[in-house]
């Protein structure tokens, strides 16, 4: 099958509803011109800013050998949506650059179905991309919209703000340990394997939470490289420090606390909000049925410390 047939048969199904892969929900902002021309054409509504982000997944680095093509498609889009979530943006469009080695048509079908599964939660339209041959890698670029001036940046944390994290951290790392060593050792017997593997392969981007935090959160980031490492990016961008109450951080059952707060791939949101907004944060977490925990507060003194004033090293996943 050549490049053009691949695009026609597989990728186009992610760009319009006639392809049946997409959710019954119409994209909120359909492109004026999608796949098939030299460029796609989209309109950003008046008063909105375009939020753009890309992430590349490379075989062997970003997904363990046994990740299914469905998982790979799912995760490639989900981790990008997580970046839009962290900015408080509403997903609108994405492009897909794939380098394929010798993947079968069944592989590509399952890969596209994985991507389509993510779009059920957040309608987003494929508007273009590139298809080449070489070692397997996938680069997704997402585009979303956010009311001008209301994006949740990393630089808005202020002394006295409270620090929050959604969900729980460390489960994806535990899932990875299980994926790499499926011959479960003694300590693994009690774990919820399907849940932990789903947390690794099919993370849930916290898109609704990010949007709801507009006007409430002062800064936000998604936890991709590890809670401490990612929070530290917020601290540096905001030129502040933080004091964390380690016992308040919800970590994976059966996982060491320090590993949980330095491990990556959870795609939860870590955000700060002024103390007076606490009741709003609690109310919106309840309305989304998503646990959100207050885990510390922002200080004027820079650096990251625990409740006993001990310095915490913001270790996390390093790409280089
Ligand atoms: P060009 O040579 O002008 O770059 P291509 O032949 O690469 O165009 O692509 C033809 C059309 O198909 C373009 O609209 C491009 O955006 C789209 N396209 C190519 N690969 C993909 C893909 N993997 N997913 C979605 N659209 C794609
Ligand atoms: Mg091209």
PDB file of N, CA and C in Angstrom, residues 97-142:
ATOM      1  N   UNK A  97       2.394  13.064  12.059  1.00  0.00           N
ATOM      2  CA  UNK A  97       3.524  12.663  11.207  1.00  0.00           C
ATOM      3  C   UNK A  97       3.967  11.282  11.658  1.00  0.00           C
ATOM      4  N   UNK A  98       3.838  10.301  10.767  1.00  0.00           N
ATOM      5  CA  UNK A  98       4.214   8.936  11.131  1.00  0.00           C
ATOM      6  C   UNK A  98       5.371   8.464  10.258  1.00  0.00           C
ATOM      7  N   UNK A  99       6.332   7.822  10.896  1.00  0.00           N
ATOM      8  CA  UNK A  99       7.375   7.119  10.164  1.00  0.00           C
ATOM      9  C   UNK A  99       7.142   5.639  10.445  1.00  0.00           C
ATOM     10  N   UNK A 100       6.862   4.884   9.389  1.00  0.00           N
ATOM     11  CA  UNK A 100       6.517   3.469   9.544  1.00  0.00           C
ATOM     12  C   UNK A 100       7.628   2.625   8.947  1.00  0.00           C
ATOM     13  N   UNK A 101       7.930   1.507   9.624  1.00  0.00           N
ATOM     14  CA  UNK A 101       8.978   0.620   9.123  1.00  0.00           C
ATOM     15  C   UNK A 101       8.347  -0.471   8.268  1.00  0.00           C
ATOM     16  N   UNK A 102       7.735  -1.427   8.945  1.00  0.00           N
ATOM     17  CA  UNK A 102       7.151  -2.551   8.219  1.00  0.00           C
ATOM     18  C   UNK A 102       5.817  -2.912   8.870  1.00  0.00           C
ATOM     19  N   UNK A 103       5.118  -1.882   9.380  1.00  0.00           N
ATOM     20  CA  UNK A 103       3.862  -2.139  10.080  1.00  0.00           C
ATOM     21  C   UNK A 103       2.805  -2.629   9.085  1.00  0.00           C
ATOM     22  N   UNK A 104       2.032  -3.628   9.519  1.00  0.00           N
ATOM     23  CA  UNK A 104       1.000  -4.204   8.649  1.00  0.00           C
ATOM     24  C   UNK A 104      -0.215  -3.277   8.610  1.00  0.00           C
ATOM     25  N   UNK A 105      -1.127  -3.585   7.703  1.00  0.00           N
ATOM     26  CA  UNK A 105      -2.370  -2.806   7.663  1.00  0.00           C
ATOM     27  C   UNK A 105      -3.180  -2.985   8.935  1.00  0.00           C
ATOM     28  N   UNK A 106      -3.143  -4.210   9.483  1.00  0.00           N
ATOM     29  CA  UNK A 106      -3.859  -4.427  10.750  1.00  0.00           C
ATOM     30  C   UNK A 106      -3.283  -3.541  11.838  1.00  0.00           C
ATOM     31  N   UNK A 107      -1.962  -3.412  11.824  1.00  0.00           N
ATOM     32  CA  UNK A 107      -1.296  -2.558  12.813  1.00  0.00           C
ATOM     33  C   UNK A 107      -1.814  -1.119  12.674  1.00  0.00           C
ATOM     34  N   UNK A 108      -1.848  -0.636  11.442  1.00  0.00           N
ATOM     35  CA  UNK A 108      -2.257   0.759  11.219  1.00  0.00           C
ATOM     36  C   UNK A 108      -3.733   0.962  11.573  1.00  0.00           C
ATOM     37  N   UNK A 109      -4.549  -0.042  11.270  1.00  0.00           N
ATOM     38  CA  UNK A 109      -5.970   0.042  11.626  1.00  0.00           C
ATOM     39  C   UNK A 109      -6.121   0.174  13.145  1.00  0.00           C
ATOM     40  N   UNK A 110      -5.409  -0.682  13.882  1.00  0.00           N
ATOM     41  CA  UNK A 110      -5.516  -0.647  15.345  1.00  0.00           C
ATOM     42  C   UNK A 110      -4.946   0.663  15.898  1.00  0.00           C
ATOM     43  N   UNK A 111      -3.880   1.135  15.298  1.00  0.00           N
ATOM     44  CA  UNK A 111      -3.277   2.408  15.708  1.00  0.00           C
ATOM     45  C   UNK A 111      -4.293   3.554  15.569  1.00  0.00           C
ATOM     46  N   UNK A 112      -4.985   3.586  14.442  1.00  0.00           N
ATOM     47  CA  UNK A 112      -5.983   4.644  14.224  1.00  0.00           C
ATOM     48  C   UNK A 112      -7.162   4.487  15.182  1.00  0.00           C
ATOM     49  N   UNK A 113      -7.526   3.248  15.486  1.00  0.00           N
ATOM     50  CA  UNK A 113      -8.624   3.030  16.437  1.00  0.00           C
ATOM     51  C   UNK A 113      -8.236   3.521  17.832  1.00  0.00           C
ATOM     52  N   UNK A 114      -6.960   3.353  18.184  1.00  0.00           N
ATOM     53  CA  UNK A 114      -6.481   3.877  19.472  1.00  0.00           C
ATOM     54  C   UNK A 114      -6.604   5.394  19.518  1.00  0.00           C
ATOM     55  N   UNK A 115      -6.235   6.047  18.440  1.00  0.00           N
ATOM     56  CA  UNK A 115      -6.375   7.510  18.389  1.00  0.00           C
ATOM     57  C   UNK A 115      -7.842   7.914  18.472  1.00  0.00           C
ATOM     58  N   UNK A 116      -8.676   7.183  17.734  1.00  0.00           N
ATOM     59  CA  UNK A 116     -10.101   7.515  17.726  1.00  0.00           C
ATOM     60  C   UNK A 116     -10.695   7.364  19.123  1.00  0.00           C
ATOM     61  N   UNK A 117     -10.182   6.401  19.899  1.00  0.00           N
ATOM     62  CA  UNK A 117     -10.711   6.190  21.244  1.00  0.00           C
ATOM     63  C   UNK A 117     -10.472   7.426  22.109  1.00  0.00           C
ATOM     64  N   UNK A 118      -9.364   8.104  21.898  1.00  0.00           N
ATOM     65  CA  UNK A 118      -9.094   9.314  22.681  1.00  0.00           C
ATOM     66  C   UNK A 118     -10.061  10.425  22.272  1.00  0.00           C
ATOM     67  N   UNK A 119     -10.391  10.480  20.986  1.00  0.00           N
ATOM     68  CA  UNK A 119     -11.250  11.566  20.531  1.00  0.00           C
ATOM     69  C   UNK A 119     -12.687  11.422  21.036  1.00  0.00           C
ATOM     70  N   UNK A 120     -13.054  10.244  21.548  1.00  0.00           N
ATOM     71  CA  UNK A 120     -14.404  10.097  22.115  1.00  0.00           C
ATOM     72  C   UNK A 120     -14.585  11.061  23.276  1.00  0.00           C
ATOM     73  N   UNK A 121     -13.537  11.218  24.073  1.00  0.00           N
ATOM     74  CA  UNK A 121     -13.628  12.099  25.237  1.00  0.00           C
ATOM     75  C   UNK A 121     -13.497  13.558  24.863  1.00  0.00           C
ATOM     76  N   UNK A 122     -12.696  13.878  23.893  1.00  0.00           N
ATOM     77  CA  UNK A 122     -12.473  15.263  23.502  1.00  0.00           C
ATOM     78  C   UNK A 122     -12.504  15.328  21.986  1.00  0.00           C
ATOM     79  N   UNK A 123     -13.602  15.804  21.412  1.00  0.00           N
ATOM     80  CA  UNK A 123     -13.667  15.861  19.955  1.00  0.00           C
ATOM     81  C   UNK A 123     -12.501  16.678  19.408  1.00  0.00           C
ATOM     82  N   UNK A 124     -11.724  16.090  18.542  1.00  0.00           N
ATOM     83  CA  UNK A 124     -10.576  16.764  17.946  1.00  0.00           C
ATOM     84  C   UNK A 124     -10.411  16.177  16.560  1.00  0.00           C
ATOM     85  N   UNK A 125     -10.070  17.010  15.608  1.00  0.00           N
ATOM     86  CA  UNK A 125     -10.110  16.605  14.200  1.00  0.00           C
ATOM     87  C   UNK A 125      -8.701  16.527  13.626  1.00  0.00           C
ATOM     88  N   UNK A 126      -8.399  15.426  12.933  1.00  0.00           N
ATOM     89  CA  UNK A 126      -7.117  15.301  12.225  1.00  0.00           C
ATOM     90  C   UNK A 126      -7.180  16.160  10.957  1.00  0.00           C
ATOM     91  N   UNK A 127      -6.229  17.072  10.798  1.00  0.00           N
ATOM     92  CA  UNK A 127      -6.293  17.986   9.654  1.00  0.00           C
ATOM     93  C   UNK A 127      -5.119  17.833   8.686  1.00  0.00           C
ATOM     94  N   UNK A 128      -4.136  16.979   9.007  1.00  0.00           N
ATOM     95  CA  UNK A 128      -3.029  16.814   8.069  1.00  0.00           C
ATOM     96  C   UNK A 128      -1.886  16.069   8.715  1.00  0.00           C
ATOM     97  N   UNK A 129      -0.789  15.968   7.988  1.00  0.00           N
ATOM     98  CA  UNK A 129       0.361  15.268   8.538  1.00  0.00           C
ATOM     99  C   UNK A 129       1.342  14.897   7.464  1.00  0.00           C
ATOM    100  N   UNK A 130       2.121  13.867   7.750  1.00  0.00           N
ATOM    101  CA  UNK A 130       3.127  13.416   6.805  1.00  0.00           C
ATOM    102  C   UNK A 130       3.333  11.923   7.047  1.00  0.00           C
ATOM    103  N   UNK A 131       3.624  11.190   5.982  1.00  0.00           N
ATOM    104  CA  UNK A 131       3.775   9.736   6.090  1.00  0.00           C
ATOM    105  C   UNK A 131       5.069   9.338   5.399  1.00  0.00           C
ATOM    106  N   UNK A 132       5.998   8.761   6.149  1.00  0.00           N
ATOM    107  CA  UNK A 132       7.291   8.376   5.576  1.00  0.00           C
ATOM    108  C   UNK A 132       7.690   6.991   6.074  1.00  0.00           C
ATOM    109  N   UNK A 133       8.778   6.469   5.489  1.00  0.00           N
ATOM    110  CA  UNK A 133       9.266   5.151   5.888  1.00  0.00           C
ATOM    111  C   UNK A 133      10.584   5.285   6.648  1.00  0.00           C
ATOM    112  N   UNK A 134      10.748   4.460   7.688  1.00  0.00           N
ATOM    113  CA  UNK A 134      11.964   4.498   8.503  1.00  0.00           C
ATOM    114  C   UNK A 134      11.658   3.861   9.847  1.00  0.00           C
ATOM    115  N   UNK A 135      12.563   3.992  10.828  1.00  0.00           N
ATOM    116  CA  UNK A 135      12.295   3.424  12.153  1.00  0.00           C
ATOM    117  C   UNK A 135      11.026   4.048  12.752  1.00  0.00           C
ATOM    118  N   UNK A 136      10.185   3.202  13.341  1.00  0.00           N
ATOM    119  CA  UNK A 136       8.872   3.648  13.825  1.00  0.00           C
ATOM    120  C   UNK A 136       8.963   4.859  14.749  1.00  0.00           C
ATOM    121  N   UNK A 137       8.316   5.933  14.359  1.00  0.00           N
ATOM    122  CA  UNK A 137       8.148   7.051  15.278  1.00  0.00           C
ATOM    123  C   UNK A 137       6.883   7.812  14.910  1.00  0.00           C
ATOM    124  N   UNK A 138       6.321   8.462  15.892  1.00  0.00           N
ATOM    125  CA  UNK A 138       5.039   9.143  15.714  1.00  0.00           C
ATOM    126  C   UNK A 138       5.148  10.528  16.316  1.00  0.00           C
ATOM    127  N   UNK A 139       4.845  11.527  15.519  1.00  0.00           N
ATOM    128  CA  UNK A 139       4.848  12.889  16.051  1.00  0.00           C
ATOM    129  C   UNK A 139       3.464  13.477  15.856  1.00  0.00           C
ATOM    130  N   UNK A 140       2.866  13.863  16.958  1.00  0.00           N
ATOM    131  CA  UNK A 140       1.539  14.483  16.911  1.00  0.00           C
ATOM    132  C   UNK A 140       1.680  15.942  17.298  1.00  0.00           C
ATOM    133  N   UNK A 141       0.989  16.798  16.565  1.00  0.00           N
ATOM    134  CA  UNK A 141       0.903  18.194  16.979  1.00  0.00           C
ATOM    135  C   UNK A 141      -0.571  18.500  17.233  1.00  0.00           C
ATOM    136  N   UNK A 142      -0.852  19.012  18.407  1.00  0.00           N
ATOM    137  CA  UNK A 142      -2.238  19.376  18.712  1.00  0.00           C
ATOM    138  C   UNK A 142      -2.389  20.885  18.695  1.00  0.00           C
TER     139      UNK A 142
END
